[in-house]
mmCIF file of N, CA and C in Angstrom:
data_model
loop_
_atom_site.group_PDB
_atom_site.id
_atom_site.type_symbol
_atom_site.label_atom_id
_atom_site.label_comp_id
_atom_site.label_asym_id
_atom_site.label_seq_id
_atom_site.Cartn_x
_atom_site.Cartn_y
_atom_site.Cartn_z
ATOM 1 N N GLN P 1 -20.301 95.808 24.367
ATOM 2 C CA GLN P 1 -20.539 96.845 23.378
ATOM 3 C C GLN P 1 -19.407 97.841 23.370
ATOM 4 N N VAL P 2 -18.936 98.210 24.541
ATOM 5 C CA VAL P 2 -17.739 99.023 24.654
ATOM 6 C C VAL P 2 -16.849 98.392 25.695
ATOM 7 N N GLN P 3 -15.588 98.636 25.569
ATOM 8 C CA GLN P 3 -14.669 98.140 26.566
ATOM 9 C C GLN P 3 -13.463 99.049 26.648
ATOM 10 N N LEU P 4 -12.765 98.935 27.768
ATOM 11 C CA LEU P 4 -11.512 99.652 27.970
ATOM 12 C C LEU P 4 -10.385 98.629 27.962
ATOM 13 N N VAL P 5 -9.341 98.957 27.261
ATOM 14 C CA VAL P 5 -8.192 98.059 27.174
ATOM 15 C C VAL P 5 -6.972 98.804 27.665
ATOM 16 N N GLU P 6 -6.357 98.255 28.702
ATOM 17 C CA GLU P 6 -5.147 98.859 29.239
ATOM 18 C C GLU P 6 -3.925 98.154 28.667
ATOM 19 N N SER P 7 -2.871 98.906 28.489
ATOM 20 C CA SER P 7 -1.639 98.331 27.967
ATOM 21 C C SER P 7 -0.452 99.117 28.495
ATOM 22 N N GLY P 8 0.720 98.522 28.324
ATOM 23 C CA GLY P 8 1.942 99.217 28.691
ATOM 24 C C GLY P 8 2.499 98.852 30.050
ATOM 25 N N GLY P 9 1.834 97.964 30.763
ATOM 26 C CA GLY P 9 2.371 97.560 32.058
ATOM 27 C C GLY P 9 3.549 96.639 31.910
ATOM 28 N N GLY P 10 4.060 96.186 33.026
ATOM 29 C CA GLY P 10 5.184 95.271 32.993
ATOM 30 C C GLY P 10 6.137 95.543 34.134
ATOM 31 N N SER P 11 7.358 95.145 33.927
ATOM 32 C CA SER P 11 8.385 95.280 34.957
ATOM 33 C C SER P 11 9.327 96.420 34.627
ATOM 34 N N VAL P 12 9.762 97.100 35.654
ATOM 35 C CA VAL P 12 10.694 98.207 35.477
ATOM 36 C C VAL P 12 11.589 98.269 36.712
ATOM 37 N N ARG P 13 12.782 98.759 36.539
ATOM 38 C CA ARG P 13 13.722 98.883 37.640
ATOM 39 C C ARG P 13 13.384 100.091 38.499
ATOM 40 N N THR P 14 13.763 100.039 39.738
ATOM 41 C CA THR P 14 13.583 101.174 40.646
ATOM 42 C C THR P 14 14.216 102.427 40.044
ATOM 43 N N GLY P 15 13.447 103.504 40.102
ATOM 44 C CA GLY P 15 13.922 104.753 39.522
ATOM 45 C C GLY P 15 13.546 104.947 38.071
ATOM 46 N N GLY P 16 13.017 103.905 37.464
ATOM 47 C CA GLY P 16 12.644 103.971 36.057
ATOM 48 C C GLY P 16 11.295 104.605 35.847
ATOM 49 N N SER P 17 10.907 104.669 34.581
ATOM 50 C CA SER P 17 9.629 105.262 34.198
ATOM 51 C C SER P 17 8.815 104.267 33.398
ATOM 52 N N LEU P 18 7.521 104.466 33.428
ATOM 53 C CA LEU P 18 6.614 103.588 32.694
ATOM 54 C C LEU P 18 5.354 104.370 32.371
ATOM 55 N N THR P 19 4.822 104.134 31.197
ATOM 56 C CA THR P 19 3.551 104.741 30.816
ATOM 57 C C THR P 19 2.553 103.637 30.503
ATOM 58 N N VAL P 20 1.417 103.684 31.163
ATOM 59 C CA VAL P 20 0.335 102.768 30.855
ATOM 60 C C VAL P 20 -0.774 103.546 30.163
ATOM 61 N N SER P 21 -1.466 102.863 29.278
ATOM 62 C CA SER P 21 -2.523 103.534 28.536
ATOM 63 C C SER P 21 -3.851 102.830 28.714
ATOM 64 N N CYS P 22 -4.908 103.572 28.454
ATOM 65 C CA CYS P 22 -6.271 103.078 28.601
ATOM 66 C C CYS P 22 -7.018 103.510 27.350
ATOM 67 N N GLY P 23 -7.364 102.557 26.501
ATOM 68 C CA GLY P 23 -8.036 102.868 25.250
ATOM 69 C C GLY P 23 -9.449 102.329 25.236
ATOM 70 N N ALA P 24 -10.351 103.137 24.706
ATOM 71 C CA ALA P 24 -11.749 102.722 24.606
ATOM 72 C C ALA P 24 -12.028 102.169 23.222
ATOM 73 N N ILE P 25 -12.810 101.081 23.188
ATOM 74 C CA ILE P 25 -13.151 100.421 21.937
ATOM 75 C C ILE P 25 -14.663 100.265 21.867
ATOM 76 N N GLY P 26 -15.219 100.495 20.676
ATOM 77 C CA GLY P 26 -16.657 100.334 20.483
ATOM 78 C C GLY P 26 -17.202 101.445 19.627
ATOM 79 N N ARG P 27 -18.508 101.520 19.566
ATOM 80 C CA ARG P 27 -19.170 102.562 18.783
ATOM 81 C C ARG P 27 -19.281 103.817 19.648
ATOM 82 N N LEU P 28 -18.141 104.448 19.802
ATOM 83 C CA LEU P 28 -18.029 105.539 20.759
ATOM 84 C C LEU P 28 -18.558 106.858 20.214
ATOM 85 N N ILE P 29 -19.138 107.606 21.107
ATOM 86 C CA ILE P 29 -19.519 108.983 20.813
ATOM 87 C C ILE P 29 -18.590 109.922 21.572
ATOM 88 N N SER P 30 -18.335 109.599 22.824
ATOM 89 C CA SER P 30 -17.479 110.440 23.637
ATOM 90 C C SER P 30 -16.861 109.627 24.765
ATOM 91 N N MET P 31 -15.622 109.951 25.065
ATOM 92 C CA MET P 31 -14.916 109.377 26.226
ATOM 93 C C MET P 31 -14.692 110.561 27.158
ATOM 94 N N ASN P 32 -15.519 110.703 28.135
ATOM 95 C CA ASN P 32 -15.471 111.888 28.979
ATOM 96 C C ASN P 32 -14.392 111.760 30.041
ATOM 97 N N THR P 33 -14.711 112.018 31.291
ATOM 98 C CA THR P 33 -13.713 111.957 32.338
ATOM 99 C C THR P 33 -13.204 110.526 32.523
ATOM 100 N N VAL P 34 -11.898 110.409 32.586
ATOM 101 C CA VAL P 34 -11.255 109.108 32.789
ATOM 102 C C VAL P 34 -10.422 109.187 34.055
ATOM 103 N N ALA P 35 -10.586 108.199 34.898
ATOM 104 C CA ALA P 35 -9.860 108.164 36.161
ATOM 105 C C ALA P 35 -8.939 106.955 36.214
ATOM 106 N N TRP P 36 -7.849 107.115 36.937
ATOM 107 C CA TRP P 36 -6.908 106.018 37.177
ATOM 108 C C TRP P 36 -6.910 105.676 38.666
ATOM 109 N N TYR P 37 -6.852 104.386 38.925
ATOM 110 C CA TYR P 37 -6.761 103.879 40.290
ATOM 111 C C TYR P 37 -5.620 102.872 40.349
ATOM 112 N N ARG P 38 -5.182 102.608 41.543
ATOM 113 C CA ARG P 38 -4.242 101.517 41.702
ATOM 114 C C ARG P 38 -4.569 100.751 42.973
ATOM 115 N N GLN P 39 -4.280 99.471 42.909
ATOM 116 C CA GLN P 39 -4.483 98.619 44.068
ATOM 117 C C GLN P 39 -3.176 97.925 44.376
ATOM 118 N N LEU P 40 -2.590 98.299 45.477
ATOM 119 C CA LEU P 40 -1.344 97.693 45.896
ATOM 120 C C LEU P 40 -1.667 96.437 46.697
ATOM 121 N N PRO P 41 -0.757 95.483 46.735
ATOM 122 C CA PRO P 41 -1.021 94.215 47.435
ATOM 123 C C PRO P 41 -1.473 94.434 48.871
ATOM 124 N N GLY P 42 -2.596 93.846 49.211
ATOM 125 C CA GLY P 42 -3.089 93.918 50.584
ATOM 126 C C GLY P 42 -3.718 95.238 50.970
ATOM 127 N N GLN P 43 -3.909 96.123 49.995
ATOM 128 C CA GLN P 43 -4.469 97.437 50.305
ATOM 129 C C GLN P 43 -5.724 97.686 49.485
ATOM 130 N N GLN P 44 -6.475 98.680 49.875
ATOM 131 C CA GLN P 44 -7.669 99.034 49.122
ATOM 132 C C GLN P 44 -7.273 99.810 47.873
ATOM 133 N N ARG P 45 -8.247 99.906 46.952
ATOM 134 C CA ARG P 45 -7.991 100.632 45.723
ATOM 135 C C ARG P 45 -7.897 102.129 46.008
ATOM 136 N N ASP P 46 -6.835 102.736 45.493
ATOM 137 C CA ASP P 46 -6.601 104.164 45.706
ATOM 138 C C ASP P 46 -6.814 104.951 44.420
ATOM 139 N N PHE P 47 -7.375 106.120 44.573
ATOM 140 C CA PHE P 47 -7.583 107.028 43.448
ATOM 141 C C PHE P 47 -6.268 107.744 43.138
ATOM 142 N N ILE P 48 -5.808 107.634 41.899
ATOM 143 C CA ILE P 48 -4.580 108.331 41.491
ATOM 144 C C ILE P 48 -4.924 109.722 40.987
ATOM 145 N N GLY P 49 -5.839 109.790 40.056
ATOM 146 C CA GLY P 49 -6.217 111.069 39.469
ATOM 147 C C GLY P 49 -7.158 110.851 38.309
ATOM 148 N N GLN P 50 -7.549 111.936 37.674
ATOM 149 C CA GLN P 50 -8.462 111.850 36.555
ATOM 150 C C GLN P 50 -8.189 112.980 35.575
ATOM 151 N N ILE P 51 -8.775 112.840 34.392
ATOM 152 C CA ILE P 51 -8.626 113.883 33.385
ATOM 153 C C ILE P 51 -9.970 114.082 32.705
ATOM 154 N N THR P 52 -10.352 115.319 32.536
ATOM 155 C CA THR P 52 -11.626 115.630 31.915
ATOM 156 C C THR P 52 -11.500 115.611 30.398
ATOM 157 N N LEU P 53 -12.630 115.727 29.731
ATOM 158 C CA LEU P 53 -12.634 115.686 28.268
ATOM 159 C C LEU P 53 -11.775 116.798 27.665
ATOM 160 N N ASP P 54 -11.736 117.947 28.309
ATOM 161 C CA ASP P 54 -10.941 119.057 27.769
ATOM 162 C C ASP P 54 -9.479 118.962 28.157
ATOM 163 N N GLY P 55 -9.099 117.872 28.808
ATOM 164 C CA GLY P 55 -7.693 117.653 29.098
ATOM 165 C C GLY P 55 -7.194 118.195 30.418
ATOM 166 N N THR P 56 -8.098 118.561 31.315
ATOM 167 C CA THR P 56 -7.690 119.086 32.614
ATOM 168 C C THR P 56 -7.486 117.934 33.595
ATOM 169 N N PRO P 57 -6.259 117.745 34.065
ATOM 170 C CA PRO P 57 -6.024 116.667 35.028
ATOM 171 C C PRO P 57 -6.166 117.145 36.470
ATOM 172 N N SER P 58 -6.468 116.232 37.328
ATOM 173 C CA SER P 58 -6.451 116.491 38.765
ATOM 174 C C SER P 58 -6.013 115.202 39.436
ATOM 175 N N TYR P 59 -5.440 115.330 40.634
ATOM 176 C CA TYR P 59 -4.829 114.179 41.281
ATOM 177 C C TYR P 59 -5.316 114.054 42.716
ATOM 178 N N GLY P 60 -5.289 112.816 43.201
ATOM 179 C CA GLY P 60 -5.688 112.563 44.564
ATOM 180 C C GLY P 60 -4.725 113.216 45.543
ATOM 181 N N ASP P 61 -5.243 113.541 46.723
ATOM 182 C CA ASP P 61 -4.430 114.261 47.713
ATOM 183 C C ASP P 61 -3.177 113.495 48.106
ATOM 184 N N SER P 62 -3.296 112.186 48.148
ATOM 185 C CA SER P 62 -2.155 111.397 48.625
ATOM 186 C C SER P 62 -1.196 111.021 47.509
ATOM 187 N N MET P 63 -1.529 111.438 46.289
ATOM 188 C CA MET P 63 -0.695 111.038 45.161
ATOM 189 C C MET P 63 0.457 112.019 44.966
ATOM 190 N N GLU P 64 1.585 111.445 44.686
ATOM 191 C CA GLU P 64 2.766 112.258 44.493
ATOM 192 C C GLU P 64 2.804 112.834 43.085
ATOM 193 N N THR P 65 3.714 113.754 42.898
ATOM 194 C CA THR P 65 3.821 114.406 41.590
ATOM 195 C C THR P 65 4.563 113.543 40.579
ATOM 196 N N ARG P 66 4.841 112.295 40.925
ATOM 197 C CA ARG P 66 5.517 111.409 39.986
ATOM 198 C C ARG P 66 4.567 110.870 38.931
ATOM 199 N N PHE P 67 3.285 111.160 39.082
ATOM 200 C CA PHE P 67 2.284 110.658 38.136
ATOM 201 C C PHE P 67 1.716 111.805 37.304
ATOM 202 N N THR P 68 1.584 111.558 36.000
ATOM 203 C CA THR P 68 1.009 112.549 35.094
ATOM 204 C C THR P 68 -0.011 111.868 34.197
ATOM 205 N N ILE P 69 -1.199 112.465 34.113
ATOM 206 C CA ILE P 69 -2.263 111.908 33.272
ATOM 207 C C ILE P 69 -2.466 112.831 32.072
ATOM 208 N N SER P 70 -2.557 112.220 30.888
ATOM 209 C CA SER P 70 -2.792 112.974 29.656
ATOM 210 C C SER P 70 -3.718 112.149 28.765
ATOM 211 N N ARG P 71 -4.116 112.743 27.642
ATOM 212 C CA ARG P 71 -5.041 112.010 26.775
ATOM 213 C C ARG P 71 -4.878 112.408 25.324
ATOM 214 N N ASP P 72 -5.322 111.488 24.458
ATOM 215 C CA ASP P 72 -5.392 111.724 23.024
ATOM 216 C C ASP P 72 -6.832 111.456 22.612
ATOM 217 N N ASN P 73 -7.604 112.505 22.466
ATOM 218 C CA ASN P 73 -9.030 112.332 22.196
ATOM 219 C C ASN P 73 -9.302 111.687 20.837
ATOM 220 N N ARG P 74 -8.408 111.925 19.885
ATOM 221 C CA ARG P 74 -8.623 111.340 18.557
ATOM 222 C C ARG P 74 -8.564 109.818 18.604
ATOM 223 N N LYS P 75 -7.820 109.301 19.578
ATOM 224 C CA LYS P 75 -7.649 107.852 19.690
ATOM 225 C C LYS P 75 -8.396 107.265 20.882
ATOM 226 N N TYR P 76 -9.210 108.086 21.532
ATOM 227 C CA TYR P 76 -9.950 107.623 22.723
ATOM 228 C C TYR P 76 -9.002 106.907 23.690
ATOM 229 N N THR P 77 -7.899 107.533 23.953
ATOM 230 C CA THR P 77 -6.881 106.917 24.803
ATOM 231 C C THR P 77 -6.408 107.900 25.869
ATOM 232 N N VAL P 78 -6.221 107.390 27.060
ATOM 233 C CA VAL P 78 -5.697 108.174 28.179
ATOM 234 C C VAL P 78 -4.434 107.497 28.682
ATOM 235 N N PHE P 79 -3.459 108.304 29.084
ATOM 236 C CA PHE P 79 -2.162 107.804 29.497
ATOM 237 C C PHE P 79 -1.889 108.143 30.957
ATOM 238 N N LEU P 80 -1.204 107.248 31.617
ATOM 239 C CA LEU P 80 -0.705 107.496 32.963
ATOM 240 C C LEU P 80 0.807 107.323 32.911
ATOM 241 N N GLN P 81 1.505 108.442 33.023
ATOM 242 C CA GLN P 81 2.955 108.410 33.021
ATOM 243 C C GLN P 81 3.447 108.381 34.458
ATOM 244 N N MET P 82 4.346 107.435 34.726
ATOM 245 C CA MET P 82 4.869 107.267 36.067
ATOM 246 C C MET P 82 6.388 107.368 36.010
ATOM 247 N N SER P 83 6.955 108.148 36.881
ATOM 248 C CA SER P 83 8.402 108.332 36.872
ATOM 249 C C SER P 83 8.982 108.056 38.252
ATOM 250 N N ASN P 84 10.300 107.852 38.270
ATOM 251 C CA ASN P 84 11.013 107.570 39.521
ATOM 252 C C ASN P 84 10.277 106.506 40.337
ATOM 253 N N LEU P 85 9.979 105.412 39.676
ATOM 254 C CA LEU P 85 9.167 104.366 40.296
ATOM 255 C C LEU P 85 9.906 103.674 41.429
ATOM 256 N N LYS P 86 9.130 103.265 42.425
ATOM 257 C CA LYS P 86 9.659 102.614 43.613
ATOM 258 C C LYS P 86 9.009 101.239 43.740
ATOM 259 N N PRO P 87 9.632 100.317 44.429
ATOM 260 C CA PRO P 87 9.020 98.991 44.604
ATOM 261 C C PRO P 87 7.616 99.060 45.205
ATOM 262 N N GLU P 88 7.368 100.026 46.054
ATOM 263 C CA GLU P 88 6.034 100.145 46.666
ATOM 264 C C GLU P 88 4.975 100.653 45.695
ATOM 265 N N ASP P 89 5.361 101.001 44.475
ATOM 266 C CA ASP P 89 4.397 101.345 43.427
ATOM 267 C C ASP P 89 3.876 100.103 42.712
ATOM 268 N N SER P 90 4.434 98.961 43.011
ATOM 269 C CA SER P 90 4.028 97.719 42.348
ATOM 270 C C SER P 90 2.589 97.378 42.714
ATOM 271 N N GLY P 91 1.809 97.022 41.693
ATOM 272 C CA GLY P 91 0.425 96.667 41.935
ATOM 273 C C GLY P 91 -0.364 96.649 40.647
ATOM 274 N N THR P 92 -1.682 96.690 40.799
ATOM 275 C CA THR P 92 -2.581 96.689 39.654
ATOM 276 C C THR P 92 -3.107 98.094 39.407
ATOM 277 N N TYR P 93 -2.969 98.536 38.185
ATOM 278 C CA TYR P 93 -3.428 99.865 37.796
ATOM 279 C C TYR P 93 -4.639 99.690 36.880
ATOM 280 N N VAL P 94 -5.688 100.412 37.175
ATOM 281 C CA VAL P 94 -6.936 100.232 36.429
ATOM 282 C C VAL P 94 -7.552 101.595 36.112
ATOM 283 N N CYS P 95 -8.168 101.693 34.942
ATOM 284 C CA CYS P 95 -8.817 102.944 34.557
ATOM 285 C C CYS P 95 -10.332 102.781 34.559
ATOM 286 N N LYS P 96 -10.986 103.898 34.678
ATOM 287 C CA LYS P 96 -12.447 103.955 34.615
ATOM 288 C C LYS P 96 -12.828 105.145 33.762
ATOM 289 N N ALA P 97 -13.709 104.945 32.799
ATOM 290 C CA ALA P 97 -14.072 106.016 31.881
ATOM 291 C C ALA P 97 -15.574 106.207 31.808
ATOM 292 N N ASP P 98 -15.959 107.463 31.721
ATOM 293 C CA ASP P 98 -17.358 107.832 31.493
ATOM 294 C C ASP P 98 -17.548 107.824 29.976
ATOM 295 N N LEU P 99 -18.218 106.791 29.479
ATOM 296 C CA LEU P 99 -18.347 106.597 28.036
ATOM 297 C C LEU P 99 -19.765 106.862 27.551
ATOM 298 N N VAL P 100 -19.839 107.506 26.421
ATOM 299 C CA VAL P 100 -21.106 107.681 25.708
ATOM 300 C C VAL P 100 -20.951 106.947 24.378
ATOM 301 N N TYR P 101 -21.915 106.104 24.057
ATOM 302 C CA TYR P 101 -21.741 105.255 22.880
ATOM 303 C C TYR P 101 -23.081 104.824 22.310
ATOM 304 N N TRP P 102 -23.021 104.283 21.094
ATOM 305 C CA TRP P 102 -24.200 103.738 20.430
ATOM 306 C C TRP P 102 -24.362 102.275 20.822
ATOM 307 N N SER P 103 -25.584 101.910 21.191
ATOM 308 C CA SER P 103 -25.857 100.507 21.466
ATOM 309 C C SER P 103 -26.085 99.772 20.147
ATOM 310 N N GLU P 104 -26.241 98.451 20.251
ATOM 311 C CA GLU P 104 -26.510 97.640 19.060
ATOM 312 C C GLU P 104 -27.836 98.018 18.411
ATOM 313 N N THR P 105 -28.722 98.596 19.199
ATOM 314 C CA THR P 105 -30.017 99.023 18.668
ATOM 315 C C THR P 105 -30.035 100.521 18.398
ATOM 316 N N ASN P 106 -28.843 101.105 18.313
ATOM 317 C CA ASN P 106 -28.683 102.516 17.980
ATOM 318 C C ASN P 106 -29.300 103.470 18.994
ATOM 319 N N GLN P 107 -29.271 103.042 20.240
ATOM 320 C CA GLN P 107 -29.611 103.960 21.323
ATOM 321 C C GLN P 107 -28.330 104.587 21.831
ATOM 322 N N VAL P 108 -28.443 105.807 22.318
ATOM 323 C CA VAL P 108 -27.291 106.462 22.928
ATOM 324 C C VAL P 108 -27.266 106.077 24.404
ATOM 325 N N LEU P 109 -26.212 105.451 24.798
ATOM 326 C CA LEU P 109 -26.069 104.999 26.181
ATOM 327 C C LEU P 109 -24.857 105.680 26.821
ATOM 328 N N ARG P 110 -24.891 105.696 28.133
ATOM 329 C CA ARG P 110 -23.768 106.298 28.873
ATOM 330 C C ARG P 110 -23.586 105.543 30.168
ATOM 331 N N HIS P 111 -22.349 105.164 30.455
ATOM 332 C CA HIS P 111 -22.079 104.561 31.757
ATOM 333 C C HIS P 111 -20.587 104.578 32.041
ATOM 334 N N ASP P 112 -20.251 104.314 33.282
ATOM 335 C CA ASP P 112 -18.852 104.184 33.678
ATOM 336 C C ASP P 112 -18.373 102.777 33.339
ATOM 337 N N GLN P 113 -17.315 102.727 32.574
ATOM 338 C CA GLN P 113 -16.726 101.443 32.183
ATOM 339 C C GLN P 113 -15.376 101.283 32.865
ATOM 340 N N TRP P 114 -15.144 100.115 33.418
ATOM 341 C CA TRP P 114 -13.851 99.825 34.042
ATOM 342 C C TRP P 114 -12.982 99.002 33.101
ATOM 343 N N GLY P 115 -11.692 99.240 33.167
ATOM 344 C CA GLY P 115 -10.746 98.393 32.462
ATOM 345 C C GLY P 115 -10.499 97.120 33.254
ATOM 346 N N GLN P 116 -9.703 96.243 32.666
ATOM 347 C CA GLN P 116 -9.448 94.954 33.304
ATOM 348 C C GLN P 116 -8.306 95.033 34.309
ATOM 349 N N GLY P 117 -7.574 96.117 34.300
ATOM 350 C CA GLY P 117 -6.431 96.262 35.199
ATOM 351 C C GLY P 117 -5.157 95.762 34.541
ATOM 352 N N ILE P 118 -4.066 96.369 34.905
ATOM 353 C CA ILE P 118 -2.779 95.966 34.350
ATOM 354 C C ILE P 118 -1.735 95.990 35.457
ATOM 355 N N GLN P 119 -0.824 95.037 35.387
ATOM 356 C CA GLN P 119 0.168 94.870 36.439
ATOM 357 C C GLN P 119 1.413 95.718 36.177
ATOM 358 N N VAL P 120 1.889 96.334 37.240
ATOM 359 C CA VAL P 120 3.152 97.071 37.211
ATOM 360 C C VAL P 120 4.020 96.507 38.331
ATOM 361 N N SER P 121 5.226 96.132 37.970
ATOM 362 C CA SER P 121 6.156 95.572 38.950
ATOM 363 C C SER P 121 7.445 96.366 38.926
ATOM 364 N N VAL P 122 7.839 96.862 40.086
ATOM 365 C CA VAL P 122 9.066 97.654 40.200
ATOM 366 C C VAL P 122 10.037 96.871 41.079
ATOM 367 N N THR P 123 11.184 96.571 40.536
ATOM 368 C CA THR P 123 12.140 95.755 41.267
ATOM 369 C C THR P 123 13.535 96.371 41.220
ATOM 370 N N GLY P 124 14.374 95.847 42.116
ATOM 371 C CA GLY P 124 15.768 96.257 42.087
ATOM 372 C C GLY P 124 16.046 97.488 42.914
#
């Protein structure tokens, strides 16, 4: 009924920048707090940060200032901008959104929806 679609991943050279996005699709009413996580090879999933509906971002304690989260509410899309990327940033980046939406039977539903994850590879 609703889904999150991530895009913008791929390969980038060390020191480069990349922006990945997380867009919500469906009969949406609201895309509330959206969080970004990453899972590096052989490690557990780490919390990068999140952004509230009013656009206030916050970041995990272990996350560096190379990451910036922003959003476009008109497009139900949240962005994760990454700069000065390092090979150790390579991994799967995934978003999670608190979505409010209409069901097929026109009920108002709310739940946390996860994206499918997107790969980021930093080389060189």
